[in-house]
PDB file of C-alpha atoms in Angstrom:
ATOM      1  CA  MET A1183    -149.467 109.779 -31.560  1.00 90.00           C
ATOM      2  CA  LEU A1184    -146.657 111.992 -30.236  1.00 93.00           C
ATOM      3  CA  ASN A1185    -146.123 113.350 -33.738  1.00 91.00           C
ATOM      4  CA  ASN A1186    -149.836 114.199 -34.097  1.00 91.00           C
ATOM      5  CA  LEU A1187    -149.831 115.843 -30.648  1.00 95.00           C
ATOM      6  CA  GLY A1188    -146.797 117.818 -31.762  1.00 94.00           C
ATOM      7  CA  GLU A1189    -148.496 118.892 -34.937  1.00 91.00           C
ATOM      8  CA  VAL A1190    -151.338 120.308 -32.824  1.00 93.00           C
ATOM      9  CA  ALA A1191    -148.941 122.170 -30.560  1.00 94.00           C
ATOM     10  CA  ARG A1192    -146.993 123.500 -33.626  1.00 91.00           C
ATOM     11  CA  LEU A1193    -150.246 124.713 -35.334  1.00 87.00           C
ATOM     12  CA  GLN A1194    -151.134 126.461 -32.069  1.00 91.00           C
ATOM     13  CA  SER A1195    -147.673 128.083 -32.080  1.00 90.00           C
ATOM     14  CA  ASP A1196    -146.680 126.254 -28.875  1.00 95.00           C
ATOM     15  CA  HIS A1197    -143.185 125.545 -30.277  1.00 94.00           C
ATOM     16  CA  ALA A1198    -141.648 124.330 -27.017  1.00 96.00           C
ATOM     17  CA  ARG A1199    -144.325 121.782 -26.489  1.00 97.00           C
ATOM     18  CA  ALA A1200    -144.238 120.718 -30.119  1.00 96.00           C
ATOM     19  CA  GLU A1201    -140.462 120.218 -29.935  1.00 96.00           C
ATOM     20  CA  GLY A1202    -140.713 118.163 -26.785  1.00 97.00           C
ATOM     21  CA  LEU A1203    -143.345 115.905 -28.221  1.00 97.00           C
ATOM     22  CA  TYR A1204    -141.460 115.501 -31.493  1.00 97.00           C
ATOM     23  CA  ARG A1205    -138.140 114.710 -29.773  1.00 97.00           C
ATOM     24  CA  GLU A1206    -139.883 112.066 -27.646  1.00 97.00           C
ATOM     25  CA  GLY A1207    -141.507 110.587 -30.755  1.00 97.00           C
ATOM     26  CA  LEU A1208    -138.181 110.702 -32.633  1.00 97.00           C
ATOM     27  CA  ALA A1209    -136.471 108.745 -29.902  1.00 97.00           C
ATOM     28  CA  LEU A1210    -139.193 106.007 -30.018  1.00 97.00           C
ATOM     29  CA  HIS A1211    -139.080 105.927 -33.822  1.00 97.00           C
ATOM     30  CA  ARG A1212    -135.260 105.380 -33.666  1.00 97.00           C
ATOM     31  CA  THR A1213    -135.532 102.888 -30.948  1.00 97.00           C
ATOM     32  CA  LEU A1214    -138.070 100.827 -32.972  1.00 97.00           C
ATOM     33  CA  GLY A1215    -136.229 101.279 -36.287  1.00 96.00           C
ATOM     34  CA  ASN A1216    -139.214 103.183 -37.755  1.00 97.00           C
ATOM     35  CA  GLN A1217    -137.360 105.169 -40.491  1.00 97.00           C
ATOM     36  CA  ARG A1218    -140.672 106.542 -41.963  1.00 97.00           C
ATOM     37  CA  GLY A1219    -141.776 107.902 -38.591  1.00 96.00           C
ATOM     38  CA  ALA A1220    -138.336 109.318 -37.932  1.00 97.00           C
ATOM     39  CA  ALA A1221    -138.215 111.074 -41.320  1.00 97.00           C
ATOM     40  CA  ILE A1222    -141.626 112.733 -40.762  1.00 96.00           C
ATOM     41  CA  THR A1223    -140.663 113.817 -37.224  1.00 97.00           C
ATOM     42  CA  LEU A1224    -137.321 115.175 -38.262  1.00 97.00           C
ATOM     43  CA  GLY A1225    -139.110 117.337 -40.812  1.00 96.00           C
ATOM     44  CA  ASN A1226    -141.554 118.575 -38.248  1.00 95.00           C
ATOM     45  CA  LEU A1227    -138.640 119.351 -35.889  1.00 97.00           C
ATOM     46  CA  GLY A1228    -137.127 121.417 -38.686  1.00 96.00           C
ATOM     47  CA  PHE A1229    -140.346 123.377 -39.150  1.00 94.00           C
ATOM     48  CA  VAL A1230    -140.305 124.237 -35.467  1.00 95.00           C
ATOM     49  CA  ALA A1231    -136.613 125.222 -35.431  1.00 96.00           C
ATOM     50  CA  HIS A1232    -137.314 127.501 -38.426  1.00 93.00           C
ATOM     51  CA  ARG A1233    -140.121 129.195 -36.677  1.00 91.00           C
ATOM     52  CA  GLU A1234    -137.864 129.750 -33.648  1.00 93.00           C
ATOM     53  CA  GLY A1235    -135.231 131.388 -35.925  1.00 92.00           C
ATOM     54  CA  LYS A1236    -132.663 128.546 -35.604  1.00 93.00           C
ATOM     55  CA  VAL A1237    -131.658 128.619 -39.262  1.00 91.00           C
ATOM     56  CA  GLU A1238    -128.752 126.147 -39.181  1.00 91.00           C
ATOM     57  CA  GLU A1239    -130.592 123.643 -36.928  1.00 95.00           C
ATOM     58  CA  ALA A1240    -133.748 123.911 -39.079  1.00 95.00           C
ATOM     59  CA  ALA A1241    -131.662 123.277 -42.227  1.00 95.00           C
ATOM     60  CA  ALA A1242    -129.918 120.268 -40.633  1.00 95.00           C
ATOM     61  CA  LEU A1243    -133.168 118.626 -39.493  1.00 97.00           C
ATOM     62  CA  LEU A1244    -134.873 119.237 -42.820  1.00 97.00           C
ATOM     63  CA  LEU A1245    -131.873 117.879 -44.717  1.00 97.00           C
ATOM     64  CA  GLU A1246    -131.741 114.781 -42.526  1.00 97.00           C
ATOM     65  CA  SER A1247    -135.439 114.306 -43.209  1.00 98.00           C
ATOM     66  CA  ILE A1248    -134.920 114.795 -47.008  1.00 98.00           C
ATOM     67  CA  ALA A1249    -132.125 112.176 -47.132  1.00 97.00           C
ATOM     68  CA  LEU A1250    -134.232 109.657 -45.179  1.00 97.00           C
ATOM     69  CA  LYS A1251    -137.450 110.339 -47.262  1.00 98.00           C
ATOM     70  CA  HIS A1252    -135.488 110.049 -50.501  1.00 97.00           C
ATOM     71  CA  HIS A1253    -134.111 106.663 -49.339  1.00 97.00           C
ATOM     72  CA  LEU A1254    -137.671 105.596 -48.573  1.00 97.00           C
ATOM     73  CA  GLY A1255    -139.112 106.895 -51.874  1.00 96.00           C
ATOM     74  CA  ASP A1256    -141.476 109.323 -50.055  1.00 96.00           C
ATOM     75  CA  GLU A1257    -142.089 112.000 -52.721  1.00 96.00           C
ATOM     76  CA  ILE A1258    -144.967 113.634 -50.827  1.00 95.00           C
ATOM     77  CA  GLY A1259    -142.860 113.944 -47.733  1.00 95.00           C
ATOM     78  CA  LEU A1260    -140.042 115.354 -49.836  1.00 96.00           C
ATOM     79  CA  ALA A1261    -142.466 118.054 -51.257  1.00 96.00           C
ATOM     80  CA  TYR A1262    -143.128 119.269 -47.693  1.00 95.00           C
ATOM     81  CA  CYS A1263    -139.437 119.180 -46.711  1.00 96.00           C
ATOM     82  CA  PHE A1264    -138.408 121.025 -49.932  1.00 96.00           C
ATOM     83  CA  ALA A1265    -140.965 123.705 -49.087  1.00 96.00           C
ATOM     84  CA  GLY A1266    -139.656 123.893 -45.478  1.00 95.00           C
ATOM     85  CA  LEU A1267    -136.067 124.050 -46.551  1.00 96.00           C
ATOM     86  CA  ALA A1268    -136.948 126.723 -49.168  1.00 96.00           C
ATOM     87  CA  ALA A1269    -138.363 128.915 -46.394  1.00 94.00           C
ATOM     88  CA  VAL A1270    -135.201 128.457 -44.362  1.00 94.00           C
ATOM     89  CA  LEU A1271    -133.083 129.362 -47.360  1.00 94.00           C
ATOM     90  CA  CYS A1272    -135.315 132.381 -48.173  1.00 93.00           C
ATOM     91  CA  ASP A1273    -134.751 133.603 -44.639  1.00 89.00           C
ATOM     92  CA  ASP A1274    -131.069 133.068 -45.103  1.00 87.00           C
ATOM     93  CA  GLY A1275    -131.100 135.110 -48.385  1.00 91.00           C
ATOM     94  CA  ALA A1276    -130.555 132.218 -50.718  1.00 93.00           C
ATOM     95  CA  TYR A1277    -133.388 133.269 -53.030  1.00 96.00           C
ATOM     96  CA  VAL A1278    -132.476 131.488 -56.217  1.00 96.00           C
ATOM     97  CA  LEU A1279    -132.041 128.188 -54.484  1.00 96.00           C
ATOM     98  CA  ALA A1280    -135.168 128.723 -52.422  1.00 96.00           C
ATOM     99  CA  ALA A1281    -137.173 129.383 -55.697  1.00 97.00           C
ATOM    100  CA  ARG A1282    -135.841 126.246 -57.270  1.00 97.00           C
ATOM    101  CA  LEU A1283    -136.853 124.132 -54.275  1.00 97.00           C
ATOM    102  CA  LEU A1284    -140.306 125.888 -54.189  1.00 96.00           C
ATOM    103  CA  GLY A1285    -140.729 124.869 -57.769  1.00 97.00           C
ATOM    104  CA  THR A1286    -139.753 121.281 -56.997  1.00 97.00           C
ATOM    105  CA  ALA A1287    -142.047 121.243 -54.066  1.00 96.00           C
ATOM    106  CA  GLU A1288    -144.949 122.742 -56.083  1.00 95.00           C
ATOM    107  CA  GLY A1289    -144.434 120.239 -58.916  1.00 95.00           C
ATOM    108  CA  LEU A1290    -144.565 117.332 -56.422  1.00 95.00           C
ATOM    109  CA  ILE A1291    -147.652 118.709 -54.689  1.00 94.00           C
ATOM    110  CA  ARG A1292    -149.367 118.997 -57.983  1.00 94.00           C
ATOM    111  CA  THR A1293    -148.241 115.511 -59.099  1.00 93.00           C
ATOM    112  CA  HIS A1294    -149.478 113.825 -55.968  1.00 94.00           C
ATOM    113  CA  ALA A1295    -152.606 116.101 -55.577  1.00 92.00           C
ATOM    114  CA  VAL A1296    -151.856 117.005 -51.944  1.00 91.00           C
ATOM    115  CA  GLN A1297    -151.698 120.340 -50.200  1.00 88.00           C
ATOM    116  CA  LEU A1298    -149.648 121.891 -47.372  1.00 85.00           C
ATOM    117  CA  ASP A1299    -151.225 122.457 -44.002  1.00 80.00           C
ATOM    118  CA  ALA A1300    -152.725 125.896 -43.425  1.00 76.00           C
ATOM    119  CA  ALA A1301    -149.711 127.215 -41.396  1.00 74.00           C
ATOM    120  CA  ASP A1302    -147.306 125.733 -43.875  1.00 82.00           C
ATOM    121  CA  ARG A1303    -149.232 127.309 -46.807  1.00 86.00           C
ATOM    122  CA  THR A1304    -148.839 130.745 -45.031  1.00 85.00           C
ATOM    123  CA  ASP A1305    -144.993 130.208 -44.741  1.00 85.00           C
ATOM    124  CA  HIS A1306    -144.941 129.019 -48.347  1.00 90.00           C
ATOM    125  CA  ALA A1307    -146.768 132.045 -49.661  1.00 92.00           C
ATOM    126  CA  ALA A1308    -144.514 134.361 -47.707  1.00 92.00           C
ATOM    127  CA  CYS A1309    -141.451 132.614 -49.015  1.00 94.00           C
ATOM    128  CA  VAL A1310    -142.782 132.860 -52.661  1.00 96.00           C
ATOM    129  CA  ALA A1311    -143.441 136.558 -52.095  1.00 96.00           C
ATOM    130  CA  ARG A1312    -140.019 137.293 -50.613  1.00 96.00           C
ATOM    131  CA  CYS A1313    -138.273 135.415 -53.525  1.00 96.00           C
ATOM    132  CA  ARG A1314    -140.263 137.306 -55.999  1.00 97.00           C
ATOM    133  CA  THR A1315    -139.544 140.632 -54.363  1.00 97.00           C
ATOM    134  CA  ASN A1316    -135.793 139.873 -54.156  1.00 97.00           C
ATOM    135  CA  LEU A1317    -135.345 138.180 -57.519  1.00 97.00           C
ATOM    136  CA  GLY A1318    -138.060 139.857 -59.693  1.00 97.00           C
ATOM    137  CA  ASP A1319    -140.862 137.990 -61.309  1.00 96.00           C
ATOM    138  CA  GLU A1320    -138.955 136.690 -64.330  1.00 97.00           C
ATOM    139  CA  ALA A1321    -135.945 135.465 -62.379  1.00 97.00           C
ATOM    140  CA  TYR A1322    -138.201 133.814 -59.827  1.00 97.00           C
ATOM    141  CA  ALA A1323    -140.236 132.155 -62.546  1.00 97.00           C
ATOM    142  CA  ALA A1324    -137.152 130.863 -64.179  1.00 98.00           C
ATOM    143  CA  ALA A1325    -135.693 129.355 -61.036  1.00 97.00           C
ATOM    144  CA  ALA A1326    -139.060 127.817 -59.991  1.00 97.00           C
ATOM    145  CA  ASP A1327    -139.350 126.294 -63.491  1.00 97.00           C
ATOM    146  CA  GLU A1328    -135.882 124.788 -63.122  1.00 97.00           C
ATOM    147  CA  GLY A1329    -137.078 123.295 -59.876  1.00 96.00           C
ATOM    148  CA  ARG A1330    -140.179 121.862 -61.349  1.00 96.00           C
ATOM    149  CA  ALA A1331    -138.158 120.287 -64.190  1.00 96.00           C
ATOM    150  CA  MET A1332    -135.574 118.657 -61.797  1.00 95.00           C
ATOM    151  CA  GLU A1333    -135.552 114.952 -61.354  1.00 95.00           C
ATOM    152  CA  ILE A1334    -135.986 113.874 -57.699  1.00 95.00           C
ATOM    153  CA  ASP A1335    -132.324 112.785 -57.341  1.00 96.00           C
ATOM    154  CA  ALA A1336    -131.044 116.065 -58.660  1.00 96.00           C
ATOM    155  CA  ALA A1337    -133.455 118.049 -56.320  1.00 95.00           C
ATOM    156  CA  VAL A1338    -132.248 116.022 -53.395  1.00 96.00           C
ATOM    157  CA  ALA A1339    -128.578 116.590 -54.292  1.00 95.00           C
ATOM    158  CA  THR A1340    -129.245 120.345 -54.637  1.00 93.00           C
ATOM    159  CA  ALA A1341    -130.981 120.510 -51.315  1.00 94.00           C
ATOM    160  CA  LEU A1342    -128.135 118.419 -49.615  1.00 93.00           C
ATOM    161  CA  ALA A1343    -125.541 120.673 -51.161  1.00 91.00           C
ATOM    162  CA  SER A1344    -127.190 123.681 -49.517  1.00 86.00           C
ATOM    163  CA  ARG A1345    -126.029 122.519 -46.068  1.00 76.00           C
ATOM    164  CA  GLU A1346    -122.564 124.126 -46.467  1.00 69.00           C
ATOM    165  CA  ASP A1347    -124.032 127.403 -47.845  1.00 65.00           C
ATOM    166  CA  VAL A1348    -126.239 127.683 -44.760  1.00 65.00           C
ATOM    167  CA  ARG A1349    -123.336 126.912 -42.443  1.00 56.00           C
ATOM    168  CA  ARG A1350    -121.187 129.652 -44.166  1.00 58.00           C
ATOM    169  CA  ARG A1351    -123.918 132.290 -43.984  1.00 57.00           C
ATOM    170  CA  THR A1352    -124.786 131.554 -40.355  1.00 53.00           C
ATOM    171  CA  SER A1353    -121.226 131.405 -39.071  1.00 52.00           C
TER     172      SER A1353
END
């Protein structure tokens, strides 16, 4: 329930309220040992941190969510987190890596016949546009194709390896 209320607040751009609700929910999930709930909430906290311009925090939260979702075998959840991390990396200037993760996310979204929320679709489209502008259409398409072709384990490893790159660029 706290996560759902956080989602409403996030979609209304009330980031402070969303963060508070997510953090309260995350504490409960961890107390109860609910890894799936914790993974979802960590990802949502990452989206909020990104919208607040907290690049390193957003990356850390999304990467923690990715690791947990991978452990749980949650490919749909991974798709959302890959798209979120791609937006963070795009804002950080890591366009090739962002394009690869966008490709991975798009492949998973297609495979599982799901779609991003309206607000997340807007962020996704903006990230794609920025990557295309900075890389050019051919380089973007090549990187996104690499991402679509990646196995889940390789995509997760690629995402987790980005943590140090984000730290270096934000330090």
